Coordinates of C-alpha atoms in Angstrom, one line a residue:
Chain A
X24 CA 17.2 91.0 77.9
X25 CA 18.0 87.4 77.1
X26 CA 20.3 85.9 78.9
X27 CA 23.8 84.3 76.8
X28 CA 26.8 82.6 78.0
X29 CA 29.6 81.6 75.5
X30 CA 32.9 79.8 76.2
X31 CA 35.4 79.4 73.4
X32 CA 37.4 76.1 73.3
X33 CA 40.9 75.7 72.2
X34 CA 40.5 72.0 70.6
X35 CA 42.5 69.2 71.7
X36 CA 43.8 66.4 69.4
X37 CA 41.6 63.3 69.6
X38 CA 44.0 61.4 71.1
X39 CA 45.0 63.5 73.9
X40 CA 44.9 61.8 77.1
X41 CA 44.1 64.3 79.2
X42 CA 41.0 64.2 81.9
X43 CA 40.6 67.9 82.5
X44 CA 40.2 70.5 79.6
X45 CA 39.1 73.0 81.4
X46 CA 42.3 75.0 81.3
X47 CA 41.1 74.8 76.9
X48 CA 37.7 77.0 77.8
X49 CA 37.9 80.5 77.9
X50 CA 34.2 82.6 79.2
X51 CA 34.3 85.4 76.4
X52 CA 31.3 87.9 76.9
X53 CA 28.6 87.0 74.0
X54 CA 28.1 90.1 73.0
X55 CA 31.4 91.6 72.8
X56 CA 33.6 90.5 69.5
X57 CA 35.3 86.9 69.7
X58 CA 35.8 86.1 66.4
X59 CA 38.0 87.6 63.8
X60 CA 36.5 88.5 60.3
X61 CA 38.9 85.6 58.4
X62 CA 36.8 83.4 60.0
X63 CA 35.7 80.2 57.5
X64 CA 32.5 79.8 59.4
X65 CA 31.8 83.1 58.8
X66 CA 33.4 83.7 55.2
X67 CA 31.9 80.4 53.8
X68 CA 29.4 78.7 56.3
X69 CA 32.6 76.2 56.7
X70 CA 31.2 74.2 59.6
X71 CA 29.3 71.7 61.7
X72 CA 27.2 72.6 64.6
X73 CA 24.6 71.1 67.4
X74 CA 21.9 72.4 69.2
X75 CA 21.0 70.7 72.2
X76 CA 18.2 71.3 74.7
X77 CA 18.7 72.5 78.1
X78 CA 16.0 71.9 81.1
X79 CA 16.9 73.2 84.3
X80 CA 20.4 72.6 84.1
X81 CA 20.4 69.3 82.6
X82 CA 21.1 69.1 78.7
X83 CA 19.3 66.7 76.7
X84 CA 21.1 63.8 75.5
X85 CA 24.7 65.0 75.1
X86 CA 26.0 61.8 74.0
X87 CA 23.8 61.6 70.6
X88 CA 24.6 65.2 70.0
X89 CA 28.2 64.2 69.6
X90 CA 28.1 61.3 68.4
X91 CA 26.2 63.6 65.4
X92 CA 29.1 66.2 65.8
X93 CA 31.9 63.9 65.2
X94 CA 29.6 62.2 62.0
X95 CA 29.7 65.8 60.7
X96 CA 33.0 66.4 61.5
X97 CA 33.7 63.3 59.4
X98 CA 31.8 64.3 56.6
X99 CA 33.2 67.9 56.3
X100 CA 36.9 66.7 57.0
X101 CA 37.2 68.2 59.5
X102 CA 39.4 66.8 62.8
X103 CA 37.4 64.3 65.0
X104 CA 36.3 66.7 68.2
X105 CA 37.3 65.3 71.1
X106 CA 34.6 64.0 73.2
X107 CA 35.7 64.2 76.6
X108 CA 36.2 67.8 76.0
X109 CA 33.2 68.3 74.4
X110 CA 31.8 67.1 76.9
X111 CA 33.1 68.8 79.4
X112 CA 32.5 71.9 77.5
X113 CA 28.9 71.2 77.7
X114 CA 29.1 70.2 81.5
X115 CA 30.4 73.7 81.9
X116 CA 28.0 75.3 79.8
X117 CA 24.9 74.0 81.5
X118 CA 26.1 74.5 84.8
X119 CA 25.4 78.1 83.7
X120 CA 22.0 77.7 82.5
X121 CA 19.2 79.0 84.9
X122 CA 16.2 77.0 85.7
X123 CA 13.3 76.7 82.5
X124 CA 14.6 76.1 78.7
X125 CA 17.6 76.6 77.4
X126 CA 19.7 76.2 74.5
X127 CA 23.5 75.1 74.2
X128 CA 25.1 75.5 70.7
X129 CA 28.3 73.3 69.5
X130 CA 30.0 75.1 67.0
X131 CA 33.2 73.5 65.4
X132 CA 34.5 76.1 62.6
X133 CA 37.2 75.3 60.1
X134 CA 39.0 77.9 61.7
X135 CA 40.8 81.0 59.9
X136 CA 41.5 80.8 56.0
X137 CA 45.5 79.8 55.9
X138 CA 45.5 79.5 59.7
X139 CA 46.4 76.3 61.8
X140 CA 43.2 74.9 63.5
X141 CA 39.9 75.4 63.9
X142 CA 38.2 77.1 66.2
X143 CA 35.5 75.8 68.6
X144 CA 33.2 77.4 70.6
X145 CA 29.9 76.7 73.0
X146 CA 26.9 79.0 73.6
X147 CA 23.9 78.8 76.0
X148 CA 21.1 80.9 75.2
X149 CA 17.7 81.2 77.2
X150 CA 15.0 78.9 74.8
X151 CA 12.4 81.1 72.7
X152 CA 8.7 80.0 74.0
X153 CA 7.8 77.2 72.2
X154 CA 4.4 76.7 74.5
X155 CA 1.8 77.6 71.7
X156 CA 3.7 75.7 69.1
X157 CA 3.9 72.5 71.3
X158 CA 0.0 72.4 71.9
X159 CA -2.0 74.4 69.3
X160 CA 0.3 73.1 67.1
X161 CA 2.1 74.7 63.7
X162 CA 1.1 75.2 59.7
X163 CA 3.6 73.7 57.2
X164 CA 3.8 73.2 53.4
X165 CA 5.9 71.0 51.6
X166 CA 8.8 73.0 49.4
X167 CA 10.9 71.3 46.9
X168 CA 14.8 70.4 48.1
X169 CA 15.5 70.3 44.5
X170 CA 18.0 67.7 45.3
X171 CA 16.8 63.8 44.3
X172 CA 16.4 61.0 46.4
X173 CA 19.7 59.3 44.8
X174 CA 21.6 62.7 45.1
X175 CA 23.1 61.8 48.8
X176 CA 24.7 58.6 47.7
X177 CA 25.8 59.7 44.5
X178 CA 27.2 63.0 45.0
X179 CA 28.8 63.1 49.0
X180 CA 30.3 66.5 48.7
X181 CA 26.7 68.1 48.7
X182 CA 27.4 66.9 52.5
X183 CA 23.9 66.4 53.0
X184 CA 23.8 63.8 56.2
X185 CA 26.1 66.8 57.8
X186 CA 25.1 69.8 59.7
X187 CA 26.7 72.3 58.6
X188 CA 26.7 76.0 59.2
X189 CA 25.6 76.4 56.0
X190 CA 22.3 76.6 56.8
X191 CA 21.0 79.9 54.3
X192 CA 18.6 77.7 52.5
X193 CA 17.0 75.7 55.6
X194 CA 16.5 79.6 56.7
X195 CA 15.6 80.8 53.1
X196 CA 12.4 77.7 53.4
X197 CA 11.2 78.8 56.9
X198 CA 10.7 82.7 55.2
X199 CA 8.8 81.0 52.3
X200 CA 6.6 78.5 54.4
X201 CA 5.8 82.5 56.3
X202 CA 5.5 84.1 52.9
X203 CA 2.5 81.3 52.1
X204 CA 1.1 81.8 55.7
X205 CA 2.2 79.0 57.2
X206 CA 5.1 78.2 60.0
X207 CA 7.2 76.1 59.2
X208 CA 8.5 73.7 56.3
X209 CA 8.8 70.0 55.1
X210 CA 11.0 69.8 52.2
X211 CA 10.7 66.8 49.8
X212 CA 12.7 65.7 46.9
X213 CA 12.4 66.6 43.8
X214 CA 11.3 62.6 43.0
X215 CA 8.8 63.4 45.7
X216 CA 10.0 61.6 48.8
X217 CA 9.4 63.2 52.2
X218 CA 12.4 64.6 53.7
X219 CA 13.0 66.6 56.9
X220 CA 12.4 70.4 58.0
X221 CA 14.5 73.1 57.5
X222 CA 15.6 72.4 61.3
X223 CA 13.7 69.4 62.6
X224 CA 12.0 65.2 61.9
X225 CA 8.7 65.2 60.3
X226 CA 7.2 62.3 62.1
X227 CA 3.7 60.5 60.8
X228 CA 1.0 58.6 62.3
X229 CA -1.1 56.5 60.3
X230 CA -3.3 54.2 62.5
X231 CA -0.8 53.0 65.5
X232 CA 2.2 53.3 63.6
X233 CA 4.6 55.9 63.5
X234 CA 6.7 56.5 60.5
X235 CA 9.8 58.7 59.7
X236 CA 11.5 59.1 56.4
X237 CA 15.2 56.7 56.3
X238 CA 18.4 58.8 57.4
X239 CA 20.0 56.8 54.8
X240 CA 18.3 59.1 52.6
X241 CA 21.1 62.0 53.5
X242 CA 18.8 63.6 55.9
X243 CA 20.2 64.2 59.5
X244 CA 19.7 61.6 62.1
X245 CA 17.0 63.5 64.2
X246 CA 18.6 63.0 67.6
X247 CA 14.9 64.0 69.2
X248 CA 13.1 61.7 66.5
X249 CA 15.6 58.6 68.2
X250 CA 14.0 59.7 71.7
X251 CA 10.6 60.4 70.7
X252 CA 10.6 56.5 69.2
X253 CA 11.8 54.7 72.2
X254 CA 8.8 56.2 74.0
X255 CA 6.2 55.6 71.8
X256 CA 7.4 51.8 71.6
X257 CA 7.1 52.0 75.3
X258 CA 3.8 53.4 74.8
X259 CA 3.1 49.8 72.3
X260 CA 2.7 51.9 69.1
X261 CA 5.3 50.9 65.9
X262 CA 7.8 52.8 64.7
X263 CA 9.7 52.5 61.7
X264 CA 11.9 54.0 59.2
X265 CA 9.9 54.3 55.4
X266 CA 10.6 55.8 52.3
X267 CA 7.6 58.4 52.4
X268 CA 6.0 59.2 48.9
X269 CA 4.9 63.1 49.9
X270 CA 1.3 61.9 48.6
X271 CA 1.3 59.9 51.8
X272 CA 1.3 63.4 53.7
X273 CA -2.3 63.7 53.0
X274 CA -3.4 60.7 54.0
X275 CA -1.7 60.4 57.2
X276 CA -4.0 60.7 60.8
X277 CA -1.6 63.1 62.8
X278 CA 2.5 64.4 61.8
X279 CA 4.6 66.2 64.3
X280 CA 7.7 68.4 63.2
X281 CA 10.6 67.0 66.0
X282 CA 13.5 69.2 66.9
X283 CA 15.7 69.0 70.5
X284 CA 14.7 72.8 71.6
X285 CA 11.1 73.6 70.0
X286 CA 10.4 70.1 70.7
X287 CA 7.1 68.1 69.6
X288 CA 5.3 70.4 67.5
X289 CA 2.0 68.8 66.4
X290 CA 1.2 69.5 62.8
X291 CA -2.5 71.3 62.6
X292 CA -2.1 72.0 58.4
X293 CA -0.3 70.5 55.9
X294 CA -0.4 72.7 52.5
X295 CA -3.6 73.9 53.6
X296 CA -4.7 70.2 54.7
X297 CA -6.4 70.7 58.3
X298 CA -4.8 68.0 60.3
X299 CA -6.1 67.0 64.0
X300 CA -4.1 67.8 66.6
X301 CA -3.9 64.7 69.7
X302 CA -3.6 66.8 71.9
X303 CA -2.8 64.5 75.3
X304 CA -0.4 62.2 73.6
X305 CA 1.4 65.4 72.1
X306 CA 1.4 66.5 75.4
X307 CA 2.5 63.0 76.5
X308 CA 5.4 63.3 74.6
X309 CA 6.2 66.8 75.0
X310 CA 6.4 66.0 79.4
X311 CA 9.2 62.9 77.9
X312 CA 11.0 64.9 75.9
X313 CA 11.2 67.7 78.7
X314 CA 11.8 64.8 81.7
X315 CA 15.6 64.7 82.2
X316 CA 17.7 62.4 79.8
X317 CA 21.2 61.1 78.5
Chain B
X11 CA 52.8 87.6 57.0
X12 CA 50.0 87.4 54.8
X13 CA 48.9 91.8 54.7
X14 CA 45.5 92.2 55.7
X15 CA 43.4 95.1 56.4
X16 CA 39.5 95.0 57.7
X17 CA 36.6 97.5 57.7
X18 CA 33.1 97.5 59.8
X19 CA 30.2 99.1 58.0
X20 CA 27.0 100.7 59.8
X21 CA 24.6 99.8 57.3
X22 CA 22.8 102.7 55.7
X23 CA 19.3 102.6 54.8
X24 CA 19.1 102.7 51.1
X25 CA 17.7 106.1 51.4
X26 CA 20.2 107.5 53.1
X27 CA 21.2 110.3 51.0
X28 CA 24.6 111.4 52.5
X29 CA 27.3 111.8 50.0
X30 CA 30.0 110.9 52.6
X31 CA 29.5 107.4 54.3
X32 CA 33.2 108.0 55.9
X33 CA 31.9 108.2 59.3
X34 CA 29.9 104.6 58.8
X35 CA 33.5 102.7 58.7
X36 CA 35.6 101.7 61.6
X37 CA 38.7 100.3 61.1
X38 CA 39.6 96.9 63.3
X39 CA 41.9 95.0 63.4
X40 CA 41.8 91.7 60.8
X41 CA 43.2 89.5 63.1
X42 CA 41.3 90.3 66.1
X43 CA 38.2 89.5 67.4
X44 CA 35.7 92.0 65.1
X45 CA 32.6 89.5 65.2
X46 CA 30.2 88.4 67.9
X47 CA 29.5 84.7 68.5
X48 CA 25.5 85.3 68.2
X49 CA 26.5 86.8 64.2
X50 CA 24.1 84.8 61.8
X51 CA 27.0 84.7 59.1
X52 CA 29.0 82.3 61.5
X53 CA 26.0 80.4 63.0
X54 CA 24.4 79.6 59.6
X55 CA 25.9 80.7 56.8
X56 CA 23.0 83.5 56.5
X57 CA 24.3 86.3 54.7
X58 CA 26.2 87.5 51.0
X59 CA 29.3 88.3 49.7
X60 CA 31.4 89.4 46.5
X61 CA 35.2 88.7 46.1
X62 CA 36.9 91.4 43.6
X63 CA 40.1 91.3 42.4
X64 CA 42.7 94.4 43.1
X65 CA 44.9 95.4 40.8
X66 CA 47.7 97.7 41.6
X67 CA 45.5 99.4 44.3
X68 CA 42.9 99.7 41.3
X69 CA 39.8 97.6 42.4
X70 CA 38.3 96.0 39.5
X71 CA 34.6 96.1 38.2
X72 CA 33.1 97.3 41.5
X73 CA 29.9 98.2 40.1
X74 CA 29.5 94.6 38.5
X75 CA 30.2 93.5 42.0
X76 CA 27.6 95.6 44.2
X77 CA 25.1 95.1 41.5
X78 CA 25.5 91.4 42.0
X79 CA 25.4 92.2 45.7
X80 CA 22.1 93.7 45.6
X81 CA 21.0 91.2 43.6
X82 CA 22.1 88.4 45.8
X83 CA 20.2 90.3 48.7
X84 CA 17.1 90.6 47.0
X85 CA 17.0 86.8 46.7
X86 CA 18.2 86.4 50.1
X87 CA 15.6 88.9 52.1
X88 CA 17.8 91.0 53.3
X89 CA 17.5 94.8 53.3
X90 CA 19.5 96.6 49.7
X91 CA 22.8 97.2 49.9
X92 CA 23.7 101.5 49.7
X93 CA 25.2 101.3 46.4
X94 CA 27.4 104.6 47.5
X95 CA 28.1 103.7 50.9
X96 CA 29.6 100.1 49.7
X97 CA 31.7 102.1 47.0
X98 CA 33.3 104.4 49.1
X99 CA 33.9 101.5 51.7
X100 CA 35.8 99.3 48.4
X101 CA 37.5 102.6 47.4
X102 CA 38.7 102.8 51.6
X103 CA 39.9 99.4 51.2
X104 CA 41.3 99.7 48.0
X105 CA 43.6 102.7 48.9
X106 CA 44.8 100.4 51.3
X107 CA 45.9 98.1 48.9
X108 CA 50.0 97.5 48.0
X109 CA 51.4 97.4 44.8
X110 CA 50.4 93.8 43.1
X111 CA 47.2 91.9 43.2
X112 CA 45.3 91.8 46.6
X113 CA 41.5 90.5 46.8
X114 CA 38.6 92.5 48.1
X115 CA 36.3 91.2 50.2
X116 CA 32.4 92.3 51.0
X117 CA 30.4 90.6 53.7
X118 CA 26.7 91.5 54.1
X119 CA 25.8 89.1 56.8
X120 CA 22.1 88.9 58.9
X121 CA 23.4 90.4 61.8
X122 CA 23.4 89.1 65.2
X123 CA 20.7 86.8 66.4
X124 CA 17.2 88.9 67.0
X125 CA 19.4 91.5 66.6
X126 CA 17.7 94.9 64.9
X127 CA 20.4 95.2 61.5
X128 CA 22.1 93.4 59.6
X129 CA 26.3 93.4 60.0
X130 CA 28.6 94.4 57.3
X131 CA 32.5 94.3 56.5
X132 CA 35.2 94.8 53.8
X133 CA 38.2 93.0 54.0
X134 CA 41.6 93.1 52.0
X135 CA 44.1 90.5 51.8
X136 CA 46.9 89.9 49.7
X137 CA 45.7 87.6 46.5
X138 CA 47.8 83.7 46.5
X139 CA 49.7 83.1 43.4
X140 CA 48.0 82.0 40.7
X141 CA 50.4 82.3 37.8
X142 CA 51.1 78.7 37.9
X143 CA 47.6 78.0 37.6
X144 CA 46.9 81.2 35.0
X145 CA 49.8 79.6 32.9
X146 CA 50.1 75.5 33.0
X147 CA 46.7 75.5 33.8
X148 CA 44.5 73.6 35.5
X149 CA 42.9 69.8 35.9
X150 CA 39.1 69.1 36.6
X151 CA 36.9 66.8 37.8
X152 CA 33.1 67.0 37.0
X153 CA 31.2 66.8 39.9
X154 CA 27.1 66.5 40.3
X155 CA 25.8 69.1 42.2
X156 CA 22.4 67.0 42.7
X157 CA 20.2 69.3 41.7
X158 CA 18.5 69.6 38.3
X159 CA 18.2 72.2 36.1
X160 CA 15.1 73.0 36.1
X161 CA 15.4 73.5 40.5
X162 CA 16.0 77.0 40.3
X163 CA 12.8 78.3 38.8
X164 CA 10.9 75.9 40.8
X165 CA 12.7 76.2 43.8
X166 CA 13.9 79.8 44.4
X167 CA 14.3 79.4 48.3
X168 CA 17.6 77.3 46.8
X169 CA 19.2 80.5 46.1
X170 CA 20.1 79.4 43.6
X171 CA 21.3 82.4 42.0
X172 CA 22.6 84.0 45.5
X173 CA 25.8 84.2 46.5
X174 CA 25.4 83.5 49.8
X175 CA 27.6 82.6 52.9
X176 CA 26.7 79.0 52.8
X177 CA 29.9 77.6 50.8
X178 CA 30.5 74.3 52.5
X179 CA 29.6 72.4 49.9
X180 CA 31.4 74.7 47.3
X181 CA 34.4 74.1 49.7
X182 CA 33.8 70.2 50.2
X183 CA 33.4 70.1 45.7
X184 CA 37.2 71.2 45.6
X185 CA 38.1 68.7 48.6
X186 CA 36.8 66.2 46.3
X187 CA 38.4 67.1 43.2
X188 CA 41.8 67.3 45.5
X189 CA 41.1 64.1 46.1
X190 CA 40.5 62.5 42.4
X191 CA 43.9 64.6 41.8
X192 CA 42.4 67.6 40.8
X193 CA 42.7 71.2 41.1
X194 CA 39.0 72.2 40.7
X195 CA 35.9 71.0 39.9
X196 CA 32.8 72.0 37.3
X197 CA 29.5 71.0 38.8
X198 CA 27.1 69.5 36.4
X199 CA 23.4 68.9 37.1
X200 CA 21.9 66.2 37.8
X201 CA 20.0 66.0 34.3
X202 CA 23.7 66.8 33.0
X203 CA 23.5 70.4 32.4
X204 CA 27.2 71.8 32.8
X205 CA 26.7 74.5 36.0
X206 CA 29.8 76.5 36.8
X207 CA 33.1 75.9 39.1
X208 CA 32.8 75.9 42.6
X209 CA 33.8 79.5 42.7
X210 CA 34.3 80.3 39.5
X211 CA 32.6 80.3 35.7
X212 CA 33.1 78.1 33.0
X213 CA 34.1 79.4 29.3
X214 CA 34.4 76.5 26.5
X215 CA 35.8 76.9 23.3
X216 CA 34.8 75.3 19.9
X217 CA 36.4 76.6 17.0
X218 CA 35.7 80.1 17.2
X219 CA 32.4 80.2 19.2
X220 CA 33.0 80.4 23.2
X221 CA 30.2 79.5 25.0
X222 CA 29.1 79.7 28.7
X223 CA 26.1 78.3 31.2
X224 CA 23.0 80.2 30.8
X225 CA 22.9 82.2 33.9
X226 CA 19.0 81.4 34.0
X227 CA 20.2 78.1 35.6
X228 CA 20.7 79.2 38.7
X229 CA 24.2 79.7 37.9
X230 CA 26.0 83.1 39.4
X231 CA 26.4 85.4 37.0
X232 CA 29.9 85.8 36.4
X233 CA 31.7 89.3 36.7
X234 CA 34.6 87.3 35.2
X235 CA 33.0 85.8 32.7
X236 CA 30.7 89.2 31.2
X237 CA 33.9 90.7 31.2
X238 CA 35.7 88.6 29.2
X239 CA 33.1 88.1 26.7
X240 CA 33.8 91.3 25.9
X241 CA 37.4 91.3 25.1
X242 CA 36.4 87.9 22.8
X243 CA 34.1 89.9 20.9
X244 CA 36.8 92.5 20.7
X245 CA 39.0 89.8 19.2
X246 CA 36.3 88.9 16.6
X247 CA 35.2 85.9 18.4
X248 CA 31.8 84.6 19.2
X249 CA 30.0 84.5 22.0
X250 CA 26.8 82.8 23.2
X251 CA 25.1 81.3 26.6
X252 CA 23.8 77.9 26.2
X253 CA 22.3 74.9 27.8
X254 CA 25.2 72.8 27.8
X255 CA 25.1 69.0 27.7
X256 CA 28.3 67.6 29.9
X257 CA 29.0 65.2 27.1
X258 CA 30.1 68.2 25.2
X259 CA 32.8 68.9 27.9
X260 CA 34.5 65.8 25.8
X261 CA 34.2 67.9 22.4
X262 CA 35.7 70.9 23.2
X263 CA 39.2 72.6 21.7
X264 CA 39.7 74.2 25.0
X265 CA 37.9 75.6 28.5
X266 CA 39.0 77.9 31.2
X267 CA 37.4 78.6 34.5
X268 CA 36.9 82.1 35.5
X269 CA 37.1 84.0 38.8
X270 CA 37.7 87.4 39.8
X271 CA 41.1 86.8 41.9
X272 CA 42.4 83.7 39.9
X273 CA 41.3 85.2 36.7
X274 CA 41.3 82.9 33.6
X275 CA 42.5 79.4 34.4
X276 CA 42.7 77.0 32.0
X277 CA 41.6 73.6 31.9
X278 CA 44.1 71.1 30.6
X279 CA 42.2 67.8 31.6
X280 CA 38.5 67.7 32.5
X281 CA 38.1 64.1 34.1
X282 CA 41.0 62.8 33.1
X283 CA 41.1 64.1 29.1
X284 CA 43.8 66.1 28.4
X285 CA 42.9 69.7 26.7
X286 CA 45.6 71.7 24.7
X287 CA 46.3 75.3 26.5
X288 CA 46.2 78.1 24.1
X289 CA 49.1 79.7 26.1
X290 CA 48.6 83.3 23.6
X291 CA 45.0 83.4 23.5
X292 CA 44.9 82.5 27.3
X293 CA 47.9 85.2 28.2
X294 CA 45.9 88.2 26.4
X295 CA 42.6 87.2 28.5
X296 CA 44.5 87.5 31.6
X297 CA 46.4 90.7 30.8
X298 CA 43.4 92.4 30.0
X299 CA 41.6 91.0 33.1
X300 CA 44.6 92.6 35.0
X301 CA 44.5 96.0 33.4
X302 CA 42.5 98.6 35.2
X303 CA 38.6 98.2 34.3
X304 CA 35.9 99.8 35.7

């Protein structure tokens, strides 16, 4: 039985002044109902969300998280969440979490169709096992986002630097990348730039320098892709933000597919393409990423 | 107080040869908690739905509806929809239904997280008021929806042709057109290909020739939209599904966007252009997309 937690927050006004919101959470059992069926999350994916990582009771970097939430939140129109209480939610949350991996969801719904607010909750949820994907590594292939590099800029409403809980596609490209055998996805853009994964940074090695695609580019601001490149500057290699022609994918010397609960996954195929695997400075980076941080 | 009534469904295998599906629907509450926070619609948007209107108690087209349901589900991965089971659970709902025009929901979500089924609901709720917009009309704005046209055969993990849970950006296209002083939008491709409204169809007028978006596009196929081509033809128009260059949005003698619950809506500016209203020929459409039709 996995082990679940959930607290639903009333959400306060971002100006309130308030130092304690605890009296906002209410513990609901995750498995009973909580959430009425005129929900907009629900109805029409109407939503932002975070996941953040969770390692024996301390989450990962709740600061970036929402600091990404409230980028969302401006993106969607929805009201700014309230950090403090966010916060605080999160405190609460993790204080819950038993020792090993977990995972704490933000969700921030538009709330019920016609109704006054939106509705807010928090989840913590034991982490899957990501061991064998951290060290032997995962299979992707590229799939097509359809959308163009120029889209984001030109066309905002496609909301495409938010996350969203519309998410069927990013789900719809993990079934595909299975479908052709593989584990996992790296879309690119129908001009053939290198974007993201359906749910994590593609990162890229080529020689001692470490690439990953522009945010400006409407992907999401990898929160774990940040981390990930303030320790491999400590570690002396380079790190920058490219445009990535998806040709460059096969011609790269290692990749990684980045995300805040799976992780460092080292890439071992690309479309088929064997990639090697560094095994001790995936491993390297996989001890940082699980070492406590804010 | 908006009336509102809600229905859970056990999913039946579509085997299942029972004739009487009564004992698969639990009636709840609409306004109280129904669904659990792990439920896949809510955390990603990962699941269907259809919209039909409701006439008098009299729920319209419901086989048009469940066929596009089971289409959306193919495209989507998730298991067929009981074609019986979900007609009995709209003719439940339906019965339920007050004099006037009410709008039937149908939900076929994922199901919880790791969970073994997928979760499924009707609900019915009294339709707005759209006689202003049936009448006077309505103004667009053309919005690009990023992708081009030829995504969908390329890409079908888009889903494109779903209609799926994930409607933020559907929702976020009419916040923009609110915004340019709008009342909807009509989404053109990015190779300017006119698409369809953000929940509705688009019918143009020229002369006597009304023409709508290919479906092939990656468009939804309109229930709306088939139907009223039918009543055209009955008036001795023509009717025909093109590829439609935006410029000829500028040409046109008149356009409508159709839904099932707003019905025919006509345009009376597309991006600022005014368009004459046929008020008659606009009147008949909507009268016979309120009579009883099957």
């Amino acid at each position: 039985m996995t082990w679940r937690f959930a607290l639903m927050i009333e959400p306060a006004a971002s100006d309130d002044s308030r130092t304690d919101f605890s009296d906002t959470f209410t513990v609901v059992d995750p498995a009973a109902p909580a959430l009425s069926v005129g929900e907009l999350s629900t109805q029409r994916g109407d939503g932002i969300f975070e996941s953040i990582g969770v390692v024996d009771g301390h989450a990962q970097e709740v600061i970036p998280h929402l600091e990404r939430l409230a980028h969302s939140a401006g993106l969607c129109d929805l009201p700014a969440p309230h950090r403090l209480q966010w916060q605080q939610a999160v405190a609460r949350a993790a204080a819950e979490c038993p020792p090993g991996e977990s995972v704490i969801k933000l969700i921030l719904s538009r709330g019920i169709e016609h109704g006054p607010a939106p509705t807010a909750w928090v989840t913590a949820t034991e982490a899957a096992d990501f061991r064998a994907a951290r060290t032997t590594g995962i299979r992707v292939v590229t799939l097509d986002r359809g959308l163009d590099s120029g889209a984001p800029d030109r066309a905002p409403w496609l909301l495409l630097g938010a996350k969203t809980l519309s998410y069927a596609v990013n789900m719809a490209a993990i079934r595909e990348a299975r479908r052709r055998g593989a584990d996992d996805a790296i879309f690119v853009s129908s001009d053939g730039i290198v974007l993201e994964g359906p749910t994590s940074s593609v990162i890229l090695r080529t020689g001692d320098r470490f690439a990953t695609p522009a945010p400006g580019a409407g992907i999401l601001h990898g929160t774990t892709q940040l981390s990930l490149f303030t320790r491999l500057e400590e570690l002396g290699f380079e790190t920058a933000y490219d445009s990535i022609p998806a040709a460059r994918l096969q011609r790269v010397d290692a990749a990684w597919l980045v995300s805040s609960v799976r992780l460092a996954a080292p890439i071992r195929s690309i479309d088929d393409r064997p990639l090697a695997v560094d095994a001790s400075l995936t491993a390297d980076l996989n001890d940082y990423l699980l070492s406590p941080r804010d």
